[in-house]
Amino acid sequence: MTQHTQVILAGIDFADPDTWRLTNYLKRGGYKALRKIFSEKISPEVVIDEVKKSALRGRGGAGFPTGLKWSFMPRQYEGEKYLVCNSDEGEPGTFKDRDIMRFNPHILIEGMLIAAYAMGIRTGYNYVHGEIWDVYERMEEAVEEARSAGFLGNNILGSNFSFQLYNHHGYGAYICGEETALLESIEGKKGQPRFKPPFPANFGLYGKPTTINNTETFASVPWIILNGGEKYLELGKPNNGGTKIFSVSGHVNKPGNYEVPMGTPFAELLELAGGMRGGRKLKGCIPGGSSMPILPGEVMMNTNMDYDSIAKAGSMLGSGAVIIMDETTCMVKALERLAYFYYEESCGQCTPCREGTGWLYRIINRIEHGKGRQEDLDLLDNLADNIQGRTICALGDAAAMPVRAMLKHFRDEFAYHIEYKKCMV
Amino acid sequence: MINIEINGKQLEVPKGSTVMDAAKQLGIYIPHFCYHKKLSIAANCRMCLVQIEKAPKPLPACATPATEGMKIFTHSDQAVLAQKGVMEFLLINHPLDCPICDQGGECQLQDLAVGYGESASRYQEAKRVVTNKNLGPLISTDMTRCIHCTRCVRFGQEIAGIMELGMSGRGEHSEILSFVGKTVDSELSGNVIDLCPVGALVSKPFRYSARTWELSRRKSISPHCGLGSNLIVQVKQNRVMRILPRENEEINECWLSDKDRFSYEGLNSEDRLSKPMIKRNNQWITCDWQEALLFVVQNLKACVSQYGGRAIGALGSPHSTLEELYLLQKLVRGLGSNNIDHRLRQSDFRADNYQQGIPWLGMPIAEVSNLKSILIIGSNLRKDHPLLALRVRQAVKSGAQLSIVNSTDDDLLTKVAQRAIVAPSELVRTLAQILKAIIEYRYVEIADKIKETLTKVNVTDVTRAIANNLVSNQPAGIFLGNLSQHHPNYSEIFLLAQEIAKVTSAKLGVFGEAANSVGAYVAGAIPNRKLGNLTTNGEEVGLNAIQMLNAEAVSACKAYILVNLEPEYDTYNPQSALERIKGAEFVVSLSSYKGNITDYADVILPIAPFTETSGTFINTEGRVQSFNGVVSPLAEARPAWKVLRVLANLLELKGFDYETSEQVCTELLSDYGNVADHLNNRINEFTVNLNEANVNGIERIGEVNIYQSDPIVRRASSLQLTRDAHYPRAIISPSLMEKLGLRVGDKITIKQGVGESQLEVEQSESIPDNCIRIASAFNQTATLGGMFGEVSVKRM
Amino acid sequence: MLSTESLKKIDKEIAKYPADQKQSAVMSALAIAQTEKGWLSSETMDFVANYLDMPPIAVYEVATFYNMYNLKPVGQYKITVCTNLPCALSGGNDAANYLKQKLGIGFNETSADGRFTLKEGECMGACGDAPVLLVNNKRMCSFMSNEQIDRLLEELKK
């Protein structure tokens, strides 16, 4: 198999419990990008340009071009501005940010430093998913290491750039992965998404201009600064720059994180993950985290892993969480579990999501338990229609899309379940 | 301005308008639940989704800003499909209990379901049931009906200034509730009933008493605080069933205080008088009007012939109408007495010699919201004037600096920039300090009389900061609250406040204590008609309220005419008031309620409260508001203006030939001209003596609690169950507690004058040292003396 | 109400935010309070509200919104098993069932000896390690085969 260039996980010794420490990060060339900015006096504008050139897109799920997002921050704004890292990784199937912070926390800190420098920000928060408490504690330690070594604080490395970084932990709410819900949560409130506009770049944390990026996005930045945006773009493919960490879970032999270039064929990724467990056939795959539409196995096997290719195949790359389901998987049961998740995690703010997710779940639950009616399938489809695109945030869409895709690709299986009151598989 | 198009119609809207604003401008209705013009935008109900050209999905009209060239379709297929979809979701868990729901007939959900709902439901799963919450005596809950619009939550956070309701849990399990076991205690709480678009929060006193379509809606004016809030009174079978706000942006906006809203229960109180009563041979008997009136006439005439007209004293309530007070003073003056007053809780009348006009708010009510600096002197603002407190809160929200000089540090539920909390005896000195600080800062000239006083005070950090606030933030307003007006040094407070206002270019205002505090001056219900800018015909100055009721007065009144008041609750010093009144030879009380009147009167004439008579109130900003009766008088009760007219006729006084209350009002106001021309807070300078205020022992801080302020509210049974209506306690600072060796809950005896009262001790950090806060207007404290002054304490 | 040690920890969290944004520390304050007390009684929430100058109902909103807070007493060890789809595909439900059987309790129940409470969890962001479970919110256990579960329970029973 080809040895790919790695941007984030390169040089990590997963067996070494101290691989995350500052000393080891420095040995791997850590904080060189930051030093380069200071020593070569690279201006904030050039930093943003480099990121634009790299075609780096947000790794949290939405895939918004990072350089463009950074350029939205009001540069001349006098007051406080904030930089926020979204490490609230709770999209089922996604576990890449956890490994970045576990094994390479300083790359995130360096990435945030560069971003803060580029946007003239002095304060940052890293919002860590509540369930990975050990990772939160590790981040606290890493931030402390960086502070003691002069990488965080006032006049960093003797420059006139100052930046403070704090970790904030979640405590069990998927919705806080939504950027405005996350801001509300940092403000000490329920994580209920805000209506946009205004966007965080104008009205973010504490009402101040704020930029929010995903952990993996920030972690990609030091490499871009060291090697140039164009080099990064070349690692992947046009409009889909760089590498991506794919979290592969489900029916594979070696579930885990794999950092590969954008555009890598799915088949190759599957092979990296040890292939199908028990040699069984791939039935379906959710290629971008549980909120994205499922694709049938045969479609996946002919698709490459990048934003555009997956979109063309009928789904979305999302957070890069690849959930593999083999032929033994009951799609009704699988959807029931996902529907339950969205029903549990709806924040309750907007009517269609609050009321609709429970309705969806109850219908699918009935079907799973042999109490379905054939007309339920059209009803499910119609309810998903009535939720999607009608809510403040994307959780409504996230609850609706899996339902519609399942019915699109596996409708027969649902119909069978209703008629025979049992699984097809 | 921005050009947009809605449903094919072009229009121009101001930049920053939302699609909802724009649609309103065209009179196009977009269905909605969570949107409310006075609250922040939540965009959570999703009912107002509309189609916007080039937008990939329908957008909420309430939250979407209009942009140049935007084309909006509020009733296109896409929009209606989205709205219908939302309506279906809203209804799946909403109970079908409209037939027993109080909101039925005025329910937004019900109304919109007719337009957007289907006749049958596709929802075949179990419906949600949510347990009800006990939010206190005013708000009843049916939480299963809640549609989670969060209007009630936002109202608390944004308008009432206190978040008492929240939405717990998440998703389908979200519930609106208060913190574990807590009731909703805001003095504005009833507004959430109006805001709730469904029947989740409904009025507890009104619950199950009528269907909304059985009620007629009649306009009226609130008789309680100085604002004169505009009301809708709802009536069924000649009974007031409910009171709702009538929107008036310039006065109460769309809000009502709980006092305005729930006091109506007092109108239907069992204590209402249905027939006149007279005391014969120490026995009270009911009688007909003829007998009662002749009894009054006979006694008044006897008094006049024996002692002269000046032996008669009249006290009218500032909650009475302009017409009632006008006829009362006309009658009394007709009998040859100028002893009339409405300032029942005022104790210092020296300013009467210096006042230039009628004290008033000093600006329109709405202007309070636009002030950038506010100094409030001696006021329990939230409780005395709940909706003015709201205006102050609005001002602070948009950046105003609020300073307080007061004797209690109550939570105003807004940011207070500076506060000087001092004993009542220190109030004058504190104001002198503020004035001095400004003069030191600005080097402005002031009258020598005052200048000299200032040499005797030293400016503190706090008073300097207050001075700075006033100087640096304009426009500024300085207001005198009820505590100032009741204070034994009201004249000095008034004068110093005026001087501070002068040197800071601030406007000075007096918060009118009652609905007709300004009107009473206009009516001439004052011992010196000059105070109301009225023609005096060279008449002598009569006795003011404190002189009429002062037990030690030499020139005592032999007969009293009391209108709409209970002296044990409504006067500054109930001890001496009762002694004086009980010692009189003849007392006639015109009252809606029996109360304790039989203890001291000789005849009681049952009069109609504001809902049963036409009349006029002139509010604290000088606005003349006339209203009609909304129901006919209870039993044989009659409007007081009619009673006074007939009485005058029987007394053979001239000029009492009115057939309607409008004639009374016209007679009064046609000569008087524009009320606004007579409003003036100017007061001539006099020498301020700072030593007058000295009190040696423990000082009382008197106050009138929100639900004790007038005869109607004292009988509003649900309000009497609220926390604000708690029986009176002796509230003491921790240091004084220690000094006196008291513990919370101890019973103590308070002695004041010749009377005493047993009260429970409560500790509070909000009271200055050496002071005890004791409310008046309670049975338990009516034995005490004046609202301020020295008291002694004994542990029981 | 809370130990000085807990208060020190809360103060450290408060220091992370602007001076006028104490409320930002409410999530960590509640977590710290829960670690000390085991669960969040209304007295505890009221205390936290006072400490952070928040309306008590706003604290209650937060405590009920995030599902790792215990609003009722729980056993000495609260075990939360992820049964979400990716975990379920790799034995999440088996682990949950095994725990139910071993402990003799269902989800949201506490064992008679007061030692264990079992909870069903949502995605913990560790799907590659399935089956995963959390002990008392803070200790994550990966690859929880039946043998691993046996070992864990042995350890916790000590």
PDB file of N, CA, C and O in Angstrom, chain B residues 296 300 559-563 586-590 597 601-605 647:
ATOM      1  N   VAL B 296     -76.826  63.259  57.690  1.00  0.00           N
ATOM      2  CA  VAL B 296     -75.560  63.955  57.442  1.00  0.00           C
ATOM      3  C   VAL B 296     -75.787  65.464  57.430  1.00  0.00           C
ATOM      4  O   VAL B 296     -75.070  66.230  58.095  1.00  0.00           O
ATOM      5  N   LEU B 300     -74.043  68.124  59.859  1.00  0.00           N
ATOM      6  CA  LEU B 300     -73.094  69.108  59.344  1.00  0.00           C
ATOM      7  C   LEU B 300     -73.586  70.517  59.641  1.00  0.00           C
ATOM      8  O   LEU B 300     -72.817  71.385  60.066  1.00  0.00           O
ATOM      9  N   ALA B 559     -65.943  67.983  62.874  1.00  0.00           N
ATOM     10  CA  ALA B 559     -66.620  67.014  62.001  1.00  0.00           C
ATOM     11  C   ALA B 559     -65.702  66.675  60.838  1.00  0.00           C
ATOM     12  O   ALA B 559     -64.951  67.533  60.353  1.00  0.00           O
ATOM     13  N   TYR B 560     -65.761  65.410  60.418  1.00  0.00           N
ATOM     14  CA  TYR B 560     -64.931  64.968  59.297  1.00  0.00           C
ATOM     15  C   TYR B 560     -65.788  64.371  58.194  1.00  0.00           C
ATOM     16  O   TYR B 560     -66.741  63.640  58.471  1.00  0.00           O
ATOM     17  N   ILE B 561     -65.417  64.719  56.989  1.00  0.00           N
ATOM     18  CA  ILE B 561     -66.011  64.031  55.839  1.00  0.00           C
ATOM     19  C   ILE B 561     -64.875  63.231  55.204  1.00  0.00           C
ATOM     20  O   ILE B 561     -63.868  63.806  54.786  1.00  0.00           O
ATOM     21  N   LEU B 562     -65.017  61.910  55.184  1.00  0.00           N
ATOM     22  CA  LEU B 562     -63.972  61.047  54.628  1.00  0.00           C
ATOM     23  C   LEU B 562     -64.486  60.431  53.334  1.00  0.00           C
ATOM     24  O   LEU B 562     -65.588  59.889  53.303  1.00  0.00           O
ATOM     25  N   VAL B 563     -63.689  60.540  52.285  1.00  0.00           N
ATOM     26  CA  VAL B 563     -64.123  59.961  51.016  1.00  0.00           C
ATOM     27  C   VAL B 563     -63.105  58.934  50.526  1.00  0.00           C
ATOM     28  O   VAL B 563     -61.958  59.269  50.239  1.00  0.00           O
ATOM     29  N   PHE B 586     -68.739  64.498  64.838  1.00  0.00           N
ATOM     30  CA  PHE B 586     -69.492  63.860  63.770  1.00  0.00           C
ATOM     31  C   PHE B 586     -68.547  63.436  62.646  1.00  0.00           C
ATOM     32  O   PHE B 586     -67.681  64.204  62.220  1.00  0.00           O
ATOM     33  N   VAL B 587     -68.720  62.185  62.182  1.00  0.00           N
ATOM     34  CA  VAL B 587     -67.888  61.687  61.079  1.00  0.00           C
ATOM     35  C   VAL B 587     -68.785  61.004  60.054  1.00  0.00           C
ATOM     36  O   VAL B 587     -69.557  60.106  60.395  1.00  0.00           O
ATOM     37  N   VAL B 588     -68.703  61.472  58.821  1.00  0.00           N
ATOM     38  CA  VAL B 588     -69.395  60.765  57.742  1.00  0.00           C
ATOM     39  C   VAL B 588     -68.332  60.189  56.820  1.00  0.00           C
ATOM     40  O   VAL B 588     -67.359  60.856  56.469  1.00  0.00           O
ATOM     41  N   SER B 589     -68.506  58.915  56.464  1.00  0.00           N
ATOM     42  CA  SER B 589     -67.543  58.265  55.580  1.00  0.00           C
ATOM     43  C   SER B 589     -68.246  57.817  54.318  1.00  0.00           C
ATOM     44  O   SER B 589     -69.233  57.089  54.364  1.00  0.00           O
ATOM     45  N   LEU B 590     -67.756  58.285  53.177  1.00  0.00           N
ATOM     46  CA  LEU B 590     -68.231  57.784  51.889  1.00  0.00           C
ATOM     47  C   LEU B 590     -67.264  56.692  51.483  1.00  0.00           C
ATOM     48  O   LEU B 590     -66.079  56.969  51.238  1.00  0.00           O
ATOM     49  N   ILE B 597     -65.013  50.981  59.603  1.00  0.00           N
ATOM     50  CA  ILE B 597     -65.569  52.330  59.658  1.00  0.00           C
ATOM     51  C   ILE B 597     -66.550  52.497  60.816  1.00  0.00           C
ATOM     52  O   ILE B 597     -66.634  53.564  61.420  1.00  0.00           O
ATOM     53  N   ALA B 601     -67.046  56.159  62.665  1.00  0.00           N
ATOM     54  CA  ALA B 601     -67.944  57.066  61.942  1.00  0.00           C
ATOM     55  C   ALA B 601     -69.326  57.093  62.587  1.00  0.00           C
ATOM     56  O   ALA B 601     -69.633  56.305  63.480  1.00  0.00           O
ATOM     57  N   ASP B 602     -70.110  58.032  62.099  1.00  0.00           N
ATOM     58  CA  ASP B 602     -71.492  58.100  62.571  1.00  0.00           C
ATOM     59  C   ASP B 602     -72.466  57.722  61.475  1.00  0.00           C
ATOM     60  O   ASP B 602     -73.598  57.358  61.735  1.00  0.00           O
ATOM     61  N   VAL B 603     -71.988  57.849  60.263  1.00  0.00           N
ATOM     62  CA  VAL B 603     -72.834  57.464  59.137  1.00  0.00           C
ATOM     63  C   VAL B 603     -71.918  57.029  57.994  1.00  0.00           C
ATOM     64  O   VAL B 603     -70.836  57.591  57.801  1.00  0.00           O
ATOM     65  N   ILE B 604     -72.381  55.982  57.305  1.00  0.00           N
ATOM     66  CA  ILE B 604     -71.580  55.483  56.177  1.00  0.00           C
ATOM     67  C   ILE B 604     -72.444  55.525  54.920  1.00  0.00           C
ATOM     68  O   ILE B 604     -73.563  54.993  54.903  1.00  0.00           O
ATOM     69  N   LEU B 605     -71.902  56.180  53.894  1.00  0.00           N
ATOM     70  CA  LEU B 605     -72.632  56.242  52.631  1.00  0.00           C
ATOM     71  C   LEU B 605     -71.913  55.346  51.614  1.00  0.00           C
ATOM     72  O   LEU B 605     -70.732  55.569  51.321  1.00  0.00           O
ATOM     73  N   LEU B 647     -76.040  65.733  48.389  1.00  0.00           N
ATOM     74  CA  LEU B 647     -75.730  66.262  49.713  1.00  0.00           C
ATOM     75  C   LEU B 647     -75.661  67.800  49.676  1.00  0.00           C
ATOM     76  O   LEU B 647     -76.228  68.492  50.529  1.00  0.00           O
TER      77      LEU B 647
END
